[in-house]
PDB file of C-alpha atoms and ligand atoms in Angstrom:
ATOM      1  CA  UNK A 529      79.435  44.459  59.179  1.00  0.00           C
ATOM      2  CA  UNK A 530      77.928  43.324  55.674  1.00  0.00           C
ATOM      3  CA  UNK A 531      78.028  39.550  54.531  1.00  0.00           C
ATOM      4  CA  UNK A 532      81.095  39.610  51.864  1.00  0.00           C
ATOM      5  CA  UNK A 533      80.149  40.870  48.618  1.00  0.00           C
ATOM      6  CA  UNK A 534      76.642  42.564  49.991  1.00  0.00           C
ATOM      7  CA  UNK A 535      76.677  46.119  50.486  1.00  0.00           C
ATOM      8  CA  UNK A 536      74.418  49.113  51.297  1.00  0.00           C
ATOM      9  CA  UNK A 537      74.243  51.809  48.635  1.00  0.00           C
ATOM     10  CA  UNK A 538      72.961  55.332  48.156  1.00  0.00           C
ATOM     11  CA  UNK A 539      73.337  57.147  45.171  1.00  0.00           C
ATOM     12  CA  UNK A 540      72.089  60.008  43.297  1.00  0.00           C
ATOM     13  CA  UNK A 541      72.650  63.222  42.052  1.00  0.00           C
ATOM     14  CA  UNK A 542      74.514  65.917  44.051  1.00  0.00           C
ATOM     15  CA  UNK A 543      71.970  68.225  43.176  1.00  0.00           C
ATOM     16  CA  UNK A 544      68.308  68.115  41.608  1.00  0.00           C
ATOM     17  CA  UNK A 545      68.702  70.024  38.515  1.00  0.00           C
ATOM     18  CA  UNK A 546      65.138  69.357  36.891  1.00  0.00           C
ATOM     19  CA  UNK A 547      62.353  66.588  36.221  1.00  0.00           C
ATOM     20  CA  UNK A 548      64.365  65.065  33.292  1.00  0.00           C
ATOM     21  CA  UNK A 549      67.531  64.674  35.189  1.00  0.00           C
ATOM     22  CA  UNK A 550      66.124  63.061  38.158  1.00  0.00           C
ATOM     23  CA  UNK A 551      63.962  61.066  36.433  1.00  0.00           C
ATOM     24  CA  UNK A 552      66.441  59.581  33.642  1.00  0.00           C
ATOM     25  CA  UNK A 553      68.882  59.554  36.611  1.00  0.00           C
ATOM     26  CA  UNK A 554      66.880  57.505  38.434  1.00  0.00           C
ATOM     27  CA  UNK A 555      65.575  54.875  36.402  1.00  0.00           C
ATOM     28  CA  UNK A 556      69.361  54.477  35.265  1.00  0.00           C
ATOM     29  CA  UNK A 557      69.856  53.455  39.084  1.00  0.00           C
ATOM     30  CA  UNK A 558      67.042  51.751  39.527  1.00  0.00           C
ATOM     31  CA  UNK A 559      68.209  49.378  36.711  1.00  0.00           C
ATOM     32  CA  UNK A 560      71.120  48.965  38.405  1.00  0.00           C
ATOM     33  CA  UNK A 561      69.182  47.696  41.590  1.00  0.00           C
ATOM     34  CA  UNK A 562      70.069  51.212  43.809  1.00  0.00           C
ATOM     35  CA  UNK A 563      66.818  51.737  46.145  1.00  0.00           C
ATOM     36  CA  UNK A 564      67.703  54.526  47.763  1.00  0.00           C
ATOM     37  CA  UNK A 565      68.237  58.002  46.083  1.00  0.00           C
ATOM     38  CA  UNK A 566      70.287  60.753  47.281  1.00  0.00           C
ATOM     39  CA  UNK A 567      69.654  64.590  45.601  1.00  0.00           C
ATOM     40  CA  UNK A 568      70.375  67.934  47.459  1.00  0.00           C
ATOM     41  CA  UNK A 569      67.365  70.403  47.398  1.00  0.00           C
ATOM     42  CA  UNK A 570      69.121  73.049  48.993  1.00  0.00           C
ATOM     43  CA  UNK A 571      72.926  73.097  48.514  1.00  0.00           C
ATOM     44  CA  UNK A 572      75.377  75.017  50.878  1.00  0.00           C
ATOM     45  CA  UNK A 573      77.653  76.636  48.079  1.00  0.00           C
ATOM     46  CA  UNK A 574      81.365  78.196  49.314  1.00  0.00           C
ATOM     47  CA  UNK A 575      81.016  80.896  46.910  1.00  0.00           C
ATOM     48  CA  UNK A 576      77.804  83.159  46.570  1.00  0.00           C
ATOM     49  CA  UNK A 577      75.721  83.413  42.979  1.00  0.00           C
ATOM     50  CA  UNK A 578      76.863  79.550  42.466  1.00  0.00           C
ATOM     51  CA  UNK A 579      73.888  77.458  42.103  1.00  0.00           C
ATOM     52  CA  UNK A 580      71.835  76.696  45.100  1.00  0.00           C
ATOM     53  CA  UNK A 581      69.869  74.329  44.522  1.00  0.00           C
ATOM     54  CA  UNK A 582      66.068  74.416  43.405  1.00  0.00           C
ATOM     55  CA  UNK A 583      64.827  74.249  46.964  1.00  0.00           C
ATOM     56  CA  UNK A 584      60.936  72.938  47.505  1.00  0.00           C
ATOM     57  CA  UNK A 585      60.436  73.038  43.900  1.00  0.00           C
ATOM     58  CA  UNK A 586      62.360  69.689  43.744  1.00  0.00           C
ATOM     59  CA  UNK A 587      59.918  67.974  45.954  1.00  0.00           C
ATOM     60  CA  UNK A 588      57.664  67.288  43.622  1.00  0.00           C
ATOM     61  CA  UNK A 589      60.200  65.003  41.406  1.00  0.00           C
ATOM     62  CA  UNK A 590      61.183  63.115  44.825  1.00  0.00           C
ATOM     63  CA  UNK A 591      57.453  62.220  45.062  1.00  0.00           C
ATOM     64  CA  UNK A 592      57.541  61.229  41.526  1.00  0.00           C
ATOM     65  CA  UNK A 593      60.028  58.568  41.517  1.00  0.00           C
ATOM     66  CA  UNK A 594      58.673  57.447  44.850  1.00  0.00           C
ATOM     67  CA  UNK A 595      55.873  56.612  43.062  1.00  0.00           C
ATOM     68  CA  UNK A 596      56.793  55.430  39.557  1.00  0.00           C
ATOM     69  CA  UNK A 597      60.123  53.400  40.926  1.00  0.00           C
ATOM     70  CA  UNK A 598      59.233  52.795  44.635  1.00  0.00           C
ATOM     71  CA  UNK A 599      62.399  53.647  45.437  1.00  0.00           C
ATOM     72  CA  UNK A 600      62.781  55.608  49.013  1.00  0.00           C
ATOM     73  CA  UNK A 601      64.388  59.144  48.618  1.00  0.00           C
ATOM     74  CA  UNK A 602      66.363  61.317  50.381  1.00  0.00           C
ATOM     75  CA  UNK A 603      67.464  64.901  50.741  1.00  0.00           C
ATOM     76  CA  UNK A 604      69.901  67.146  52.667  1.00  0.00           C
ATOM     77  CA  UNK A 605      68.538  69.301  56.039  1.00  0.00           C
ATOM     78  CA  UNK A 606      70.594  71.881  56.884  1.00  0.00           C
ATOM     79  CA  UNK A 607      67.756  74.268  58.872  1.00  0.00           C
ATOM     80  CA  UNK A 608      64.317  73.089  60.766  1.00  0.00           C
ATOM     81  CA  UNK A 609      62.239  74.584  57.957  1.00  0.00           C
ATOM     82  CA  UNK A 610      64.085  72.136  55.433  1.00  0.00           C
ATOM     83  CA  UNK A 611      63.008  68.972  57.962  1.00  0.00           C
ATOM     84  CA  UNK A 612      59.245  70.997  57.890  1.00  0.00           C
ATOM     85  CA  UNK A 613      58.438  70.888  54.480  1.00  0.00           C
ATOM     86  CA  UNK A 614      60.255  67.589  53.744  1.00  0.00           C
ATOM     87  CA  UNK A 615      58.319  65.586  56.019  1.00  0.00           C
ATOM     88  CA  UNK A 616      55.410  67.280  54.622  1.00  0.00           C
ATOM     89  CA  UNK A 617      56.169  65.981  51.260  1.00  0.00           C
ATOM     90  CA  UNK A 618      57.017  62.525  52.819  1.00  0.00           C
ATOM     91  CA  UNK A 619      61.204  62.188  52.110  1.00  0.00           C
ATOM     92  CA  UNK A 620      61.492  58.909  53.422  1.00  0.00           C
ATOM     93  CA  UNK A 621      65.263  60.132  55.038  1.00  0.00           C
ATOM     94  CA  UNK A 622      67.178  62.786  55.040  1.00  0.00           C
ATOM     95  CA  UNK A 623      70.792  63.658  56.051  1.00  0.00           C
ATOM     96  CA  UNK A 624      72.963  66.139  57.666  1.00  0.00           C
ATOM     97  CA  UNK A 625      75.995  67.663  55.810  1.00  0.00           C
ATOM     98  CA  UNK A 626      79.118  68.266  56.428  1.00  0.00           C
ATOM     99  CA  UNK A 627      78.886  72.000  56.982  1.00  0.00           C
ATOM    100  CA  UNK A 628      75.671  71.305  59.485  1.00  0.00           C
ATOM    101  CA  UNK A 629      77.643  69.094  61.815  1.00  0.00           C
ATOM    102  CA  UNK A 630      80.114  71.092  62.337  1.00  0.00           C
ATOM    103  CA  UNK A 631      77.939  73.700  64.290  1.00  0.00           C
ATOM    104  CA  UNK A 632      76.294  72.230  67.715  1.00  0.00           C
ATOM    105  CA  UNK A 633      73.799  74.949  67.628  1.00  0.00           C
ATOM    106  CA  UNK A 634      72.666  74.126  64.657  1.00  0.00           C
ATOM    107  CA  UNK A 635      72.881  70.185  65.417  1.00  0.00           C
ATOM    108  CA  UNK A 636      70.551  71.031  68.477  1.00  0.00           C
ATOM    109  CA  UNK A 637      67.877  73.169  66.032  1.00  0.00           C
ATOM    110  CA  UNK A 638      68.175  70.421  63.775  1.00  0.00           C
ATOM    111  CA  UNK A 639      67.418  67.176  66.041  1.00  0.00           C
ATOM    112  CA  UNK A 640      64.710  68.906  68.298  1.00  0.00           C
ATOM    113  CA  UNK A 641      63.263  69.638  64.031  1.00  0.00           C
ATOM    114  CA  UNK A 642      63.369  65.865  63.808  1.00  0.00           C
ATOM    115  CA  UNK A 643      61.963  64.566  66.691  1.00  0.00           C
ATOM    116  CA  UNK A 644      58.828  62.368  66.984  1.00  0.00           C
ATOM    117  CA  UNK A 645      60.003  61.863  62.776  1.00  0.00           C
ATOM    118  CA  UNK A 646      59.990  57.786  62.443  1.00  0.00           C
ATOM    119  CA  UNK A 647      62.955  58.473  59.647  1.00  0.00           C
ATOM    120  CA  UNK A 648      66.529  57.515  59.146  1.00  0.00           C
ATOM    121  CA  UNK A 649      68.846  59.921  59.900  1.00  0.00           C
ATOM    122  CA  UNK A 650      72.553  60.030  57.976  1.00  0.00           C
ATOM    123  CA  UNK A 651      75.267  62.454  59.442  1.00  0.00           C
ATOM    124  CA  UNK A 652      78.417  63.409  57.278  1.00  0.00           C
ATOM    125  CA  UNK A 653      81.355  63.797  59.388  1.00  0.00           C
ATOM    126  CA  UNK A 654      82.050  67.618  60.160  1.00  0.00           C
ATOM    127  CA  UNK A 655      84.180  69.657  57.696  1.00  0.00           C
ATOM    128  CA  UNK A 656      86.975  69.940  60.040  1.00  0.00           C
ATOM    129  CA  UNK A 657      88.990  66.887  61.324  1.00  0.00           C
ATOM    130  CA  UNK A 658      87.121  67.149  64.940  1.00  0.00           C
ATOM    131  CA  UNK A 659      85.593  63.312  66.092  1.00  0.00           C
ATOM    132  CA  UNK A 660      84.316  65.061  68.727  1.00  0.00           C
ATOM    133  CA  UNK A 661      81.746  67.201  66.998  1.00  0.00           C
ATOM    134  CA  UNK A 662      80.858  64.165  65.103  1.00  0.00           C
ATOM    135  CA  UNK A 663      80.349  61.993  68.127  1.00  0.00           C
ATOM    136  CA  UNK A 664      78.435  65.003  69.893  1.00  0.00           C
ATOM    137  CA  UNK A 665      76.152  65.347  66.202  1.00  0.00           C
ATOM    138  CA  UNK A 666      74.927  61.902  66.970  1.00  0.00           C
ATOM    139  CA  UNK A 667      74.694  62.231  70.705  1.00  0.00           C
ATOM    140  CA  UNK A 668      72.563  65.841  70.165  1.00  0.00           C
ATOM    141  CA  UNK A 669      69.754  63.266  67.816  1.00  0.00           C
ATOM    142  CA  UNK A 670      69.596  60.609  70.361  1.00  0.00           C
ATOM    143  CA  UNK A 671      69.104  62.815  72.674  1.00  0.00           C
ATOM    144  CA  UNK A 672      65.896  64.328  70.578  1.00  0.00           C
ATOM    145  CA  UNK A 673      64.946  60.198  70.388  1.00  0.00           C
ATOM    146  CA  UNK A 674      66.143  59.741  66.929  1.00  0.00           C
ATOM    147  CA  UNK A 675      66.582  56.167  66.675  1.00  0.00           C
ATOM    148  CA  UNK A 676      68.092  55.250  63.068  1.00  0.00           C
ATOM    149  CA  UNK A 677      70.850  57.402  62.648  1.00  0.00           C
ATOM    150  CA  UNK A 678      74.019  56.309  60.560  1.00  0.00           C
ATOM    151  CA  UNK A 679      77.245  58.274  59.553  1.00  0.00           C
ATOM    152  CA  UNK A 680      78.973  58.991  56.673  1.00  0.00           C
ATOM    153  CA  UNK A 681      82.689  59.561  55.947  1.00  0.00           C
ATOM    154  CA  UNK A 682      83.298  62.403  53.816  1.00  0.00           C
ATOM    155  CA  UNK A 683      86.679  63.260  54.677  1.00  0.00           C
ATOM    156  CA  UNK A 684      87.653  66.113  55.753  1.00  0.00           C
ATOM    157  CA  UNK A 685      89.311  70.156  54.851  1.00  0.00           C
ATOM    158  CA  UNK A 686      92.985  69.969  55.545  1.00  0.00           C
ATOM    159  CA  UNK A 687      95.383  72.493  54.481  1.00  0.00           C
ATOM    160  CA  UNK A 688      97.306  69.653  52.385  1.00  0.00           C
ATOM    161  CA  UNK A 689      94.570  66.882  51.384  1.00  0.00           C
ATOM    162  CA  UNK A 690      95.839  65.846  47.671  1.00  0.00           C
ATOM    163  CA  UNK A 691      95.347  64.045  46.059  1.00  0.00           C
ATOM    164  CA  UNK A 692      91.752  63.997  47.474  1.00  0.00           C
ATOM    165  CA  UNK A 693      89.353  66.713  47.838  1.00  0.00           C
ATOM    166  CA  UNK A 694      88.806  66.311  50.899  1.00  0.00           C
ATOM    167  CA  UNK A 695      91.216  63.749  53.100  1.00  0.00           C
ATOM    168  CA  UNK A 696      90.032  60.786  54.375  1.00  0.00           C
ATOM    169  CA  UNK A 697      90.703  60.036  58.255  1.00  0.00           C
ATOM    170  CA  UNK A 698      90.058  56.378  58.373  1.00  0.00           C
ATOM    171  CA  UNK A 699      91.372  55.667  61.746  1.00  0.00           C
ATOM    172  CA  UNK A 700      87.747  57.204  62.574  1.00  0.00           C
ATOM    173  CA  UNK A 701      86.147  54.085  61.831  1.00  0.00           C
ATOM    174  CA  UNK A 702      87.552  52.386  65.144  1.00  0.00           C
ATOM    175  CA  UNK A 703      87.105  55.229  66.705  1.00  0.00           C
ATOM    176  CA  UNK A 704      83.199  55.376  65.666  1.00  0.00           C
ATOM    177  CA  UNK A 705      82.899  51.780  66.056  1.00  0.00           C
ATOM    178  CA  UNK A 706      84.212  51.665  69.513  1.00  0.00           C
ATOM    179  CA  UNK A 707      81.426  54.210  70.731  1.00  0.00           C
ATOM    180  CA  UNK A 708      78.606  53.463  68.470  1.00  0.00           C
ATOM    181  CA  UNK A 709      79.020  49.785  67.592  1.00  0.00           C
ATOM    182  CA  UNK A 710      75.168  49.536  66.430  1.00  0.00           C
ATOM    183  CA  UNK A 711      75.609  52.852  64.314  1.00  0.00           C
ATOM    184  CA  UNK A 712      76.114  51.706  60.271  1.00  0.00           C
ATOM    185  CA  UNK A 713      78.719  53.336  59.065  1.00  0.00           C
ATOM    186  CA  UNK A 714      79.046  54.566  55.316  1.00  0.00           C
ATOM    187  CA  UNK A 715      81.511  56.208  53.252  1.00  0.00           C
ATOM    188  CA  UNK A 716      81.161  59.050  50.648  1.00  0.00           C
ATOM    189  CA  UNK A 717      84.112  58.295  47.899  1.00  0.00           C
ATOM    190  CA  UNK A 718      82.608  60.935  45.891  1.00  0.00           C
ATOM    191  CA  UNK A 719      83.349  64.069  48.104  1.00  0.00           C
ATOM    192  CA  UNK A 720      87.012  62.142  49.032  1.00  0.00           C
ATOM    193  CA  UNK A 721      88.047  61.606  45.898  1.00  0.00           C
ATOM    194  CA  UNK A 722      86.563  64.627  43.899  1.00  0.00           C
ATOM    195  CA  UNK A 723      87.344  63.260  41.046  1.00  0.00           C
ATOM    196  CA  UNK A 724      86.009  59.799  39.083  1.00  0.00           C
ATOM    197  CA  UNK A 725      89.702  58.614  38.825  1.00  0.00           C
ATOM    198  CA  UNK A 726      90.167  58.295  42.131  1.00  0.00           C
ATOM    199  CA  UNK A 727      87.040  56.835  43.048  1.00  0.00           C
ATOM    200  CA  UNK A 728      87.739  52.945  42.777  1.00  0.00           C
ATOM    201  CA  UNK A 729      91.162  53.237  45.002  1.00  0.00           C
ATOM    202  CA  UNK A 730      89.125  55.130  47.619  1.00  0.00           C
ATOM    203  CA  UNK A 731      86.098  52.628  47.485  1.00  0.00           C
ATOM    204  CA  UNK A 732      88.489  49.863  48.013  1.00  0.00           C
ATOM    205  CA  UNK A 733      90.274  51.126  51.246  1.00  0.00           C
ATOM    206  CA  UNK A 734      86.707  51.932  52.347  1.00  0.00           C
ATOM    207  CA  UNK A 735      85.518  48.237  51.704  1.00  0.00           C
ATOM    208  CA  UNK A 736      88.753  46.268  52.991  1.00  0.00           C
ATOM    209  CA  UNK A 737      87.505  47.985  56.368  1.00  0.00           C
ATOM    210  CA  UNK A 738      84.314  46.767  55.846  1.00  0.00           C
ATOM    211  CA  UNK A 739      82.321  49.909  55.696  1.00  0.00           C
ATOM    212  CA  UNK A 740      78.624  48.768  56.033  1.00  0.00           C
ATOM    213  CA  UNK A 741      78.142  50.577  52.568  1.00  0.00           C
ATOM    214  CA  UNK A 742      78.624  53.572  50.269  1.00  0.00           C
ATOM    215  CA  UNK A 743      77.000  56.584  49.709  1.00  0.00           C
ATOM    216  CA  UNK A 744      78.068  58.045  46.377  1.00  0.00           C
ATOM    217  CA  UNK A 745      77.085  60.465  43.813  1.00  0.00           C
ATOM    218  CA  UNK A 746      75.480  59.649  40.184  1.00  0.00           C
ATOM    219  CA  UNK A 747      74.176  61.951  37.894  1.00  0.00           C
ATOM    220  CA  UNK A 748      72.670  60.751  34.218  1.00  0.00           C
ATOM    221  CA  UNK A 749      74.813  63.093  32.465  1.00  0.00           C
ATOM    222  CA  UNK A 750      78.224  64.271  34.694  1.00  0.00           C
ATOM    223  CA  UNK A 751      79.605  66.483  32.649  1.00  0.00           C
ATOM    224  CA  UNK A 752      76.375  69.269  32.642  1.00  0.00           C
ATOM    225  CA  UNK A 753      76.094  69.063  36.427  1.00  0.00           C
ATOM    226  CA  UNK A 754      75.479  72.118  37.918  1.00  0.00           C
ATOM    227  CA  UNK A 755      77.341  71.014  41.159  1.00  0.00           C
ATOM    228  CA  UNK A 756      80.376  68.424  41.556  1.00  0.00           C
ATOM    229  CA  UNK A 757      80.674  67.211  38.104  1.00  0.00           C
ATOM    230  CA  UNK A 758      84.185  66.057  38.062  1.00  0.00           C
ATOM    231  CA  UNK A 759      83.045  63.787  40.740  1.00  0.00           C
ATOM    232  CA  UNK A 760      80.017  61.823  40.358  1.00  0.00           C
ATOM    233  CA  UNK A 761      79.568  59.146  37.671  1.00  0.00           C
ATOM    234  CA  UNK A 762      76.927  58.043  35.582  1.00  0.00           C
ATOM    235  CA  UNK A 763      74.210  54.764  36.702  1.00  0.00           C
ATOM    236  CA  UNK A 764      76.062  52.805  34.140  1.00  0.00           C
ATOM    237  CA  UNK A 765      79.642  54.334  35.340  1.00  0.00           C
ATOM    238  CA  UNK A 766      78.476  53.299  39.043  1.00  0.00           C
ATOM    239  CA  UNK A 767      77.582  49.751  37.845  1.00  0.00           C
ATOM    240  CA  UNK A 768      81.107  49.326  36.411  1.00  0.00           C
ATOM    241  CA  UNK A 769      82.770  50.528  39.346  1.00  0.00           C
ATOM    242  CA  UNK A 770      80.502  47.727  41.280  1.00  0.00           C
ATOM    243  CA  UNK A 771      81.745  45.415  39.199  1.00  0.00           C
ATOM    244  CA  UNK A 772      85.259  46.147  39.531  1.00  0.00           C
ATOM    245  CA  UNK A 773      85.232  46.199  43.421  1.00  0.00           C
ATOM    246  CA  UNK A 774      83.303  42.521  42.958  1.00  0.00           C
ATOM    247  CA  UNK A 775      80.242  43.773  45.476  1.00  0.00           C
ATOM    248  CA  UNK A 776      76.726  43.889  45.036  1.00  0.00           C
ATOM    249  CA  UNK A 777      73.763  46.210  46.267  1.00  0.00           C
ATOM    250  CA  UNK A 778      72.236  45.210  49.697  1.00  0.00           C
ATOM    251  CA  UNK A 779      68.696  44.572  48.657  1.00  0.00           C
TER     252      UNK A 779
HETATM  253  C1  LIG B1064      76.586  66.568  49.197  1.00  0.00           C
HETATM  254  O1  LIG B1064      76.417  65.418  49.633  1.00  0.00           O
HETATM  255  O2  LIG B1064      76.306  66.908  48.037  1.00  0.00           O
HETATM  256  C2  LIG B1064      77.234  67.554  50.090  1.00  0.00           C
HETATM  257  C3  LIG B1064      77.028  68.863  50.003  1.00  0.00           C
HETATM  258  O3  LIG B1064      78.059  66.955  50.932  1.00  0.00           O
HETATM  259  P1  LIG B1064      79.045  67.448  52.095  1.00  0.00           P
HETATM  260  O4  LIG B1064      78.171  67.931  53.199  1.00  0.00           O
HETATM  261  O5  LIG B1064      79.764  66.181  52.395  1.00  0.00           O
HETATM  262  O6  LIG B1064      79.949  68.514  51.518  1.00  0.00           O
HETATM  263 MN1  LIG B1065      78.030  67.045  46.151  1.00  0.00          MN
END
């Protein structure tokens, strides 16, 4: 649990689009005092022919604004050879989506991929409303001796989630706690809500249960986003929405 006021932040893009995007995008956060970025390299899409993300390609910017901001960067896994060539390029952290969780088998592939990596670890909460898989997701990495792992709520598919995009279960915080007291625990407005109206009332639950911090999506220009552009805001939007939930970034 954070001091009052002090809390840990992610943000970034959904997706890496292209030099100019990441880069605008994040010296906007930077300005804002966010040190960590979040961008998806590879993007599990429902639908086929959507955009998938630019893959390796986007490596190269991550190392970029490593270098000009110092700010650490990190990317979605979702197969071993992701973890191989992005601890090649030196992603300071990485995390595991919400479509990755939800299969063991890949959980296992994934964690024995990460082992003897000194790195952070995030883990969405599974697509479907199952604890269990989300428990046994963290339980699979510390079994492959990953040591810094930390969850995210996402919410989760439910046949009748409005208003949200995906419904929140927050009950599961207790829950968490109770079996991973050391574990930080984060939540994703941006995939709850889906959309930026809904994003304030959804950070505010998240904070009054004194999430250890947020992990949201920002993109320098929402409305050309290739992926989840009703939902992510811009760095100036996210500083606003800061300001109205009276916290600051964990530095
Ligand atoms: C994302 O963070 O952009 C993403 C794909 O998230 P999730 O796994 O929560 O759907
Ligand atoms: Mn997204």
């Amino acid at each position: 649990m954070k001091e009052q006021n002090k809390i840990g932040l992610v943000a970034g893009p959904c997706s890496a689009e292209n030099r100019m995007q990441m880069l605008e995008t994040a010296r906007g956060l930077k300005n804002i005092g966010v040190n960590i970025l979040r961008a998806g390299l590879w993007k599990p899409r429902s639908r086929y022919g959507t955009f998938e993300g630019v893959g390796e390609r986007g490596l190269v910017w991550l190392n970029e604004i490593q270098q000009e901001l110092g700010m650490k960067v990190m990317t979605e896994v979702a197969l071993p050879a992701h973890v191989e060539v992005a601890m090649k390029a030196g992603v300071d952290m990485v995390w595991i989506g919400a479509r990755t969780t939800v299969n063991p088998f890949m959980m296992h592939e994934l964690a024995e991929a990460l082992r003897g990596f000194n790195i952070p670890v995030w883990i969405k909460n599974p697509v479907s409303p199952d604890i269990e898989l989300w428990l046994g997701a963290v339980e699979r990495l510390q079994h492959s001796d990953v040591q810094d792992i930390r969850v995210i709520h996402r919410g989760f598919c439910t046949i009748d989630s409005a208003p949200y995009r995906n419904a929140p279960l927050w009950e599961c915080l207790d829950g968490f706690r109770a079996h991973f007291p050391n574990i930080p625990f984060y939540c994703d407005p941006s995939h709850i809500a889906g959309k930026r109206e809904l994003l304030a009332s959804v950070c505010k639950k998240a904070l009054s249960l004194h999430v250890d911090g947020l992990f949201i999506e920002s993109h320098c220009c929402p409305q050309k986003a290739l992926s989840d552009s009703a939902q992510q805001l811009t760095p100036d939007g996210l500083a606003e929405l800061l300001h109205t939930l009276n916290v600051s970034i964990e530095q």
